[in-house]
Amino acid sequence: MELGLTTFAELYPTGDRPAPTAAERLRQVVDEAVATEAAGLDVYGVGEHHRKDFAASAPAVVLAAAAARTERIQLTSAVTVLSSDDPVRVYQDFATLDGLSNGRAELMAGRGSFTESFPLFGYDLTDYDALFEEKLALLLRLRADDPVTWSGRFRPALREATVYPRTDERPLPVWIAVGGSPESVIRAGLLGLPLALAIIGGQPARFKPLVELYHRALAEGGHEQQPVAVHAHGYVADTDEQAVADFYAPYALAMSTIGRERGWGPMTREQFDALRSQSGSLFVGTPDYVGAKIADIRDTLGLDRFMLHTSVGTLPPEQVLHSIDLLGTKIAPHLR
């Protein structure tokens, strides 16, 4: 199973530390990608958001900076909000990243868990699903066909158009990232695309029916088995006490901030402890504890990749880098 890290380049204060500037945080993210490779891990992902509390609005640019300082790890968006972007430009950005990284680029396409990008780029939220369906179809045509003739509702038509650059050795890898929608899972399966599940609450075992649904959709679409990945929040430290002491306050701040927007109550210590339990979705603790939880979710869901999202709240860089090292040097060897 592949292991790696994801980030949104979060910009929250931590204890008595003010929030970093966007420029500072983006440079930290590139350092994290370098540390991910140095720790022997497999993949680093950067998510796209258009909010004041996240610095990464252009994942391909950040990943290109990481590509210049790494040699081996896969570099992926986590996710690209395809619904509010132009598939032509998305393909160009990630084909460019693929060339710069010597064939290490991936794209995880999603509909978006936040909605700020829709009015920003002139789209109507009532078209939320239709936008994604049409733009995904065009993206897949662009990576497969040369030239492309295409027409749709949301962008100008293409007639015998070739999009440059092309990837050299393989079609650009495209995953579908979902938060739990059965319709999105079915779409990924019928298209024969790898599936990434964001599990950030509740019990991971409840996603097993969705994975089974995905495999049925793959079979119905006549496709071979494809990789399944999970993205989850978590943090690794030398002791359980240190893990909780480092992670709880920043995590609660971030989740409570987002919760106010969505009508959730504030994150409590009781909720945190429940999520951190053996059956919960939060992977916080020692290498032995977190490794056992990852192994359990791997076996329950049949995973090919697990991606840990550590800076849910903005942790000090030294804590993030130590967590990455523990994931790579203590957890990964046992899981492999």
CSV table of C-alpha atoms in Angstrom, one decimal:
chain,number,residue,atom,x,y,z
A,1,MET,CA,0.0,0.0,0.0
A,2,GLU,CA,1.2,3.5,-0.8
A,3,LEU,CA,1.4,6.1,2.0
A,4,GLY,CA,1.6,9.8,1.8
A,5,LEU,CA,0.6,13.3,3.0
A,6,THR,CA,-1.9,15.9,1.9
A,7,THR,CA,-2.4,19.5,2.8
A,8,PHE,CA,-4.5,22.6,2.0
A,9,ALA,CA,-1.7,24.9,3.2
A,10,GLU,CA,-3.9,26.0,6.2
A,11,LEU,CA,-3.4,29.4,7.7
A,12,TYR,CA,-4.6,29.2,11.3
A,13,PRO,CA,-2.8,30.6,14.4
A,14,THR,CA,-1.3,28.0,16.8
A,15,GLY,CA,-1.2,28.8,20.5
A,16,ASP,CA,0.7,32.0,20.9
A,17,ARG,CA,2.0,31.8,17.3
A,18,PRO,CA,0.1,34.0,14.7
A,19,ALA,CA,-1.0,32.4,11.5
A,20,PRO,CA,1.8,32.3,9.0
A,21,THR,CA,1.6,34.4,5.9
A,22,ALA,CA,0.5,32.7,2.7
A,23,ALA,CA,4.0,32.9,1.3
A,24,GLU,CA,5.5,31.4,4.5
A,25,ARG,CA,3.0,28.6,4.5
A,26,LEU,CA,3.5,27.7,0.8
A,27,ARG,CA,7.3,27.4,1.4
A,28,GLN,CA,6.6,25.2,4.4
A,29,VAL,CA,4.4,23.0,2.1
A,30,VAL,CA,7.2,22.5,-0.3
A,31,ASP,CA,9.5,21.6,2.6
A,32,GLU,CA,6.9,19.0,3.7
A,33,ALA,CA,6.9,17.4,0.2
A,34,VAL,CA,10.7,17.1,0.4
A,35,ALA,CA,10.4,15.6,3.9
A,36,THR,CA,7.8,13.1,2.6
A,37,GLU,CA,10.2,11.8,0.0
A,38,ALA,CA,13.1,11.8,2.5
A,39,ALA,CA,11.0,9.6,4.8
A,40,GLY,CA,10.5,7.0,2.1
A,41,LEU,CA,6.8,7.8,1.5
A,42,ASP,CA,5.1,7.6,-1.8
A,43,VAL,CA,2.9,10.6,-2.5
A,44,TYR,CA,2.3,14.2,-1.6
A,45,GLY,CA,-1.0,16.0,-2.4
A,46,VAL,CA,-2.1,19.6,-2.3
A,47,GLY,CA,-5.7,20.6,-2.3
A,48,GLU,CA,-7.4,23.6,-4.1
A,49,HIS,CA,-9.3,26.2,-2.0
A,50,HIS,CA,-10.1,29.8,-2.5
A,51,ARG,CA,-10.4,31.0,1.1
A,52,LYS,CA,-8.5,33.2,3.4
A,53,ASP,CA,-7.7,30.3,5.7
A,54,PHE,CA,-6.0,28.2,3.0
A,55,ALA,CA,-3.1,29.3,0.9
A,56,ALA,CA,-3.2,26.7,-1.9
A,57,SER,CA,-5.5,28.1,-4.6
A,58,ALA,CA,-3.1,26.8,-7.4
A,59,PRO,CA,-2.0,23.2,-6.6
A,60,ALA,CA,-0.2,22.7,-9.8
A,61,VAL,CA,2.1,25.6,-9.1
A,62,VAL,CA,2.9,24.4,-5.6
A,63,LEU,CA,3.5,20.9,-6.8
A,64,ALA,CA,5.8,22.2,-9.6
A,65,ALA,CA,7.9,23.8,-6.8
A,66,ALA,CA,7.9,20.4,-5.0
A,67,ALA,CA,8.9,18.7,-8.3
A,68,ALA,CA,12.0,20.7,-8.5
A,69,ARG,CA,13.2,19.5,-5.1
A,70,THR,CA,12.1,15.9,-5.3
A,71,GLU,CA,12.9,12.9,-7.6
A,72,ARG,CA,10.6,10.0,-6.7
A,73,ILE,CA,7.3,10.7,-5.0
A,74,GLN,CA,4.0,11.1,-6.8
A,75,LEU,CA,2.7,14.6,-6.8
A,76,THR,CA,-1.1,15.0,-6.9
A,77,SER,CA,-3.8,17.5,-6.4
A,78,ALA,CA,-6.1,16.7,-3.5
A,79,VAL,CA,-8.3,17.9,-5.0
A,80,THR,CA,-8.7,20.0,-8.2
A,81,VAL,CA,-12.1,21.6,-8.1
A,82,LEU,CA,-12.9,20.7,-11.7
A,83,SER,CA,-16.5,22.1,-11.6
A,84,SER,CA,-15.3,25.7,-11.5
A,85,ASP,CA,-12.1,25.3,-13.6
A,86,ASP,CA,-11.4,25.0,-17.4
A,87,PRO,CA,-10.5,21.4,-18.3
A,88,VAL,CA,-8.3,22.6,-21.1
A,89,ARG,CA,-6.2,24.6,-18.6
A,90,VAL,CA,-6.3,21.9,-16.0
A,91,TYR,CA,-4.9,19.4,-18.5
A,92,GLN,CA,-2.2,21.8,-19.6
A,93,ASP,CA,-1.2,22.6,-16.0
A,94,PHE,CA,-0.9,18.9,-15.0
A,95,ALA,CA,0.7,17.8,-18.2
A,96,THR,CA,3.3,20.5,-17.6
A,97,LEU,CA,3.8,19.3,-14.0
A,98,ASP,CA,4.2,15.8,-15.4
A,99,GLY,CA,7.0,16.9,-17.7
A,100,LEU,CA,8.7,18.9,-15.0
A,101,SER,CA,8.5,15.9,-12.5
A,102,ASN,CA,9.6,13.3,-15.0
A,103,GLY,CA,6.2,11.5,-15.1
A,104,ARG,CA,5.1,11.9,-11.4
A,105,ALA,CA,2.0,14.0,-11.8
A,106,GLU,CA,-1.5,13.0,-10.9
A,107,LEU,CA,-4.8,14.8,-10.7
A,108,MET,CA,-7.6,14.1,-8.3
A,109,ALA,CA,-10.8,15.7,-9.6
A,110,GLY,CA,-13.7,16.6,-7.2
A,111,ARG,CA,-16.8,18.7,-7.2
A,112,GLY,CA,-15.6,20.8,-4.2
A,113,SER,CA,-16.4,20.7,-0.5
A,114,PHE,CA,-16.4,24.5,-0.4
A,115,THR,CA,-18.3,26.7,-2.8
A,116,GLU,CA,-16.2,29.9,-2.9
A,117,SER,CA,-14.8,29.1,-6.4
A,118,PHE,CA,-18.2,29.0,-8.1
A,119,PRO,CA,-19.0,32.7,-7.9
A,120,LEU,CA,-15.4,33.6,-8.1
A,121,PHE,CA,-15.2,32.1,-11.6
A,122,GLY,CA,-18.8,33.0,-12.6
A,123,TYR,CA,-20.6,29.7,-12.1
A,124,ASP,CA,-24.0,29.0,-10.7
A,125,LEU,CA,-24.2,26.6,-7.8
A,126,THR,CA,-27.5,25.2,-9.1
A,127,ASP,CA,-25.3,23.6,-11.9
A,128,TYR,CA,-23.0,22.0,-9.2
A,129,ASP,CA,-23.3,18.4,-10.5
A,130,ALA,CA,-23.8,19.2,-14.2
A,131,LEU,CA,-20.7,21.3,-14.2
A,132,PHE,CA,-18.6,18.4,-12.8
A,133,GLU,CA,-20.0,15.8,-15.1
A,134,GLU,CA,-19.5,17.8,-18.3
A,135,LYS,CA,-16.0,19.0,-17.4
A,136,LEU,CA,-14.8,15.6,-16.3
A,137,ALA,CA,-16.0,14.2,-19.6
A,138,LEU,CA,-14.0,16.9,-21.5
A,139,LEU,CA,-10.9,16.3,-19.3
A,140,LEU,CA,-11.0,12.6,-20.1
A,141,ARG,CA,-11.4,13.4,-23.8
A,142,LEU,CA,-8.4,15.7,-23.7
A,143,ARG,CA,-6.1,13.2,-22.2
A,144,ALA,CA,-7.3,10.4,-24.6
A,145,ASP,CA,-7.8,12.1,-28.0
A,146,ASP,CA,-5.6,14.2,-30.2
A,147,PRO,CA,-7.3,16.3,-31.7
A,148,VAL,CA,-10.6,16.8,-29.9
A,149,THR,CA,-13.9,18.0,-31.3
A,150,TRP,CA,-16.4,18.7,-28.5
A,151,SER,CA,-19.3,20.9,-27.5
A,152,GLY,CA,-21.2,21.4,-24.2
A,153,ARG,CA,-23.2,23.8,-22.1
A,154,PHE,CA,-20.5,25.5,-20.0
A,155,ARG,CA,-17.6,26.4,-22.3
A,156,PRO,CA,-17.0,27.2,-25.9
A,157,ALA,CA,-16.9,24.3,-28.3
A,158,LEU,CA,-13.6,22.7,-29.5
A,159,ARG,CA,-13.1,21.8,-33.2
A,160,GLU,CA,-10.1,19.7,-34.1
A,161,ALA,CA,-8.2,21.1,-31.2
A,162,THR,CA,-5.0,19.7,-29.9
A,163,VAL,CA,-4.0,20.7,-26.3
A,164,TYR,CA,-0.3,21.0,-25.6
A,165,PRO,CA,1.8,19.9,-23.9
A,166,ARG,CA,1.0,16.2,-23.9
A,167,THR,CA,2.2,13.7,-21.3
A,168,ASP,CA,5.1,11.7,-22.7
A,169,GLU,CA,5.0,8.1,-21.4
A,170,ARG,CA,1.4,7.6,-20.3
A,171,PRO,CA,-2.1,9.2,-20.1
A,172,LEU,CA,-2.3,11.7,-17.2
A,173,PRO,CA,-3.6,9.7,-14.2
A,174,VAL,CA,-7.0,11.0,-13.1
A,175,TRP,CA,-8.7,10.0,-9.9
A,176,ILE,CA,-12.2,10.8,-8.7
A,177,ALA,CA,-12.3,12.2,-5.1
A,178,VAL,CA,-15.5,11.9,-3.2
A,179,GLY,CA,-16.8,12.7,0.3
A,180,GLY,CA,-19.4,9.9,0.5
A,181,SER,CA,-21.8,10.4,-2.4
A,182,PRO,CA,-23.0,7.1,-3.9
A,183,GLU,CA,-23.6,8.8,-7.2
A,184,SER,CA,-20.0,10.0,-7.3
A,185,VAL,CA,-18.7,6.5,-6.4
A,186,ILE,CA,-20.8,5.0,-9.2
A,187,ARG,CA,-19.5,7.6,-11.7
A,188,ALA,CA,-15.9,6.7,-10.9
A,189,GLY,CA,-16.6,3.0,-11.3
A,190,LEU,CA,-18.5,3.3,-14.6
A,191,LEU,CA,-15.7,5.4,-16.0
A,192,GLY,CA,-13.0,3.0,-14.7
A,193,LEU,CA,-11.2,5.7,-12.7
A,194,PRO,CA,-9.3,5.3,-9.4
A,195,LEU,CA,-11.3,6.3,-6.3
A,196,ALA,CA,-10.2,8.5,-3.4
A,197,LEU,CA,-12.5,8.7,-0.3
A,198,ALA,CA,-12.3,11.7,2.1
A,199,ILE,CA,-13.0,10.2,5.5
A,200,ILE,CA,-13.0,13.1,8.0
A,201,GLY,CA,-15.7,12.1,10.5
A,202,GLY,CA,-17.6,9.1,11.9
A,203,GLN,CA,-16.4,5.6,11.5
A,204,PRO,CA,-14.3,4.6,8.5
A,205,ALA,CA,-16.0,1.1,8.4
A,206,ARG,CA,-19.2,2.8,7.2
A,207,PHE,CA,-17.5,3.5,3.9
A,208,LYS,CA,-17.3,-0.3,3.1
A,209,PRO,CA,-20.6,-0.4,1.3
A,210,LEU,CA,-19.4,2.5,-0.9
A,211,VAL,CA,-16.3,0.6,-1.9
A,212,GLU,CA,-18.4,-2.4,-2.7
A,213,LEU,CA,-20.6,-0.2,-4.8
A,214,TYR,CA,-17.6,1.1,-6.6
A,215,HIS,CA,-16.3,-2.4,-7.4
A,216,ARG,CA,-19.8,-3.3,-8.8
A,217,ALA,CA,-19.8,-0.2,-10.9
A,218,LEU,CA,-16.3,-1.0,-12.3
A,219,ALA,CA,-17.6,-4.5,-13.3
A,220,GLU,CA,-20.7,-3.1,-14.8
A,221,GLY,CA,-18.6,-0.7,-16.9
A,222,GLY,CA,-16.4,-3.5,-18.0
A,223,HIS,CA,-13.2,-2.2,-16.3
A,224,GLU,CA,-10.4,-3.9,-14.5
A,225,GLN,CA,-9.9,-3.2,-10.8
A,226,GLN,CA,-8.6,0.3,-10.0
A,227,PRO,CA,-6.8,1.7,-6.9
A,228,VAL,CA,-8.8,2.9,-3.9
A,229,ALA,CA,-7.4,5.6,-1.6
A,230,VAL,CA,-8.4,7.2,1.6
A,231,HIS,CA,-7.6,10.7,2.8
A,232,ALA,CA,-8.0,11.2,6.6
A,233,HIS,CA,-6.9,13.6,9.3
A,234,GLY,CA,-4.2,12.6,11.7
A,235,TYR,CA,-0.9,13.2,13.4
A,236,VAL,CA,1.9,11.0,14.7
A,237,ALA,CA,4.1,11.7,17.7
A,238,ASP,CA,6.4,9.8,20.0
A,239,THR,CA,3.8,9.3,22.7
A,240,ASP,CA,0.0,9.5,22.8
A,241,GLU,CA,0.1,12.3,25.3
A,242,GLN,CA,2.3,14.4,23.0
A,243,ALA,CA,0.2,13.6,20.0
A,244,VAL,CA,-2.9,14.9,21.8
A,245,ALA,CA,-1.2,17.9,23.3
A,246,ASP,CA,0.2,19.0,19.9
A,247,PHE,CA,-2.9,18.2,17.8
A,248,TYR,CA,-6.1,18.8,19.7
A,249,ALA,CA,-6.1,22.6,20.1
A,250,PRO,CA,-5.2,23.4,16.4
A,251,TYR,CA,-7.5,20.7,15.1
A,252,ALA,CA,-10.4,22.0,17.3
A,253,LEU,CA,-9.8,25.6,16.2
A,254,ALA,CA,-9.9,24.7,12.5
A,255,MET,CA,-12.9,22.4,12.8
A,256,SER,CA,-14.8,24.8,14.9
A,257,THR,CA,-14.1,27.7,12.5
A,258,ILE,CA,-15.4,25.7,9.6
A,259,GLY,CA,-18.3,24.4,11.7
A,260,ARG,CA,-19.6,27.9,12.4
A,261,GLU,CA,-20.0,28.3,8.7
A,262,ARG,CA,-21.9,25.1,8.3
A,263,GLY,CA,-24.0,25.1,11.4
A,264,TRP,CA,-22.0,22.6,13.4
A,265,GLY,CA,-21.3,23.0,17.1
A,266,PRO,CA,-17.8,23.7,18.3
A,267,MET,CA,-15.4,20.7,18.4
A,268,THR,CA,-15.2,19.3,22.0
A,269,ARG,CA,-12.6,17.2,23.7
A,270,GLU,CA,-15.2,14.4,24.0
A,271,GLN,CA,-15.8,14.4,20.2
A,272,PHE,CA,-12.1,14.5,19.6
A,273,ASP,CA,-11.5,11.4,21.8
A,274,ALA,CA,-14.3,9.6,20.1
A,275,LEU,CA,-12.8,10.3,16.7
A,276,ARG,CA,-9.4,9.2,18.0
A,277,SER,CA,-10.7,5.9,19.3
A,278,GLN,CA,-9.9,2.6,17.5
A,279,SER,CA,-13.1,2.8,15.4
A,280,GLY,CA,-13.0,6.5,14.7
A,281,SER,CA,-11.8,8.5,11.7
A,282,LEU,CA,-9.0,10.5,13.4
A,283,PHE,CA,-5.5,8.9,13.2
A,284,VAL,CA,-3.7,10.5,16.1
A,285,GLY,CA,-1.2,8.8,18.4
A,286,THR,CA,2.0,6.9,18.5
A,287,PRO,CA,3.4,5.1,15.4
A,288,ASP,CA,2.1,1.8,16.8
A,289,TYR,CA,-1.4,3.1,17.4
A,290,VAL,CA,-1.7,5.0,14.1
A,291,GLY,CA,-0.1,2.2,12.2
A,292,ALA,CA,-2.6,-0.3,13.6
A,293,LYS,CA,-5.5,2.0,12.7
A,294,ILE,CA,-4.2,2.4,9.1
A,295,ALA,CA,-3.8,-1.4,8.8
A,296,ASP,CA,-7.4,-1.9,10.0
A,297,ILE,CA,-8.9,0.6,7.5
A,298,ARG,CA,-6.7,-0.9,4.8
A,299,ASP,CA,-8.0,-4.4,5.4
A,300,THR,CA,-11.6,-3.3,5.9
A,301,LEU,CA,-11.8,-1.2,2.7
A,302,GLY,CA,-9.2,-2.9,0.6
A,303,LEU,CA,-7.0,0.2,0.2
A,304,ASP,CA,-4.2,0.7,-2.2
A,305,ARG,CA,-3.2,4.1,-0.8
A,306,PHE,CA,-3.6,6.0,2.5
A,307,MET,CA,-3.0,9.8,2.7
A,308,LEU,CA,-2.6,11.5,6.1
A,309,HIS,CA,-3.7,15.1,6.4
A,310,THR,CA,-1.8,16.5,9.3
A,311,SER,CA,-2.1,20.3,9.3
A,312,VAL,CA,-5.9,20.5,9.7
A,313,GLY,CA,-5.0,23.3,12.1
A,314,THR,CA,-1.7,24.9,11.3
A,315,LEU,CA,0.9,23.0,13.3
A,316,PRO,CA,4.5,24.3,13.9
A,317,PRO,CA,6.7,23.1,11.0
A,318,GLU,CA,9.0,21.1,13.2
A,319,GLN,CA,6.0,19.1,14.5
A,320,VAL,CA,4.7,18.4,11.0
A,321,LEU,CA,8.2,17.3,9.8
A,322,HIS,CA,8.6,14.9,12.8
A,323,SER,CA,5.2,13.4,12.2
A,324,ILE,CA,6.1,12.8,8.5
A,325,ASP,CA,9.4,11.1,9.6
A,326,LEU,CA,7.6,8.8,12.0
A,327,LEU,CA,5.0,7.9,9.3
A,328,GLY,CA,7.8,7.0,6.9
A,329,THR,CA,10.4,5.4,9.2
A,330,LYS,CA,8.2,3.7,11.8
A,331,ILE,CA,4.8,3.0,10.3
A,332,ALA,CA,5.4,2.4,6.6
A,333,PRO,CA,7.9,-0.5,7.0
A,334,HIS,CA,5.4,-2.5,9.1
A,335,LEU,CA,2.5,-1.8,6.7
A,336,ARG,CA,4.5,-2.8,3.7
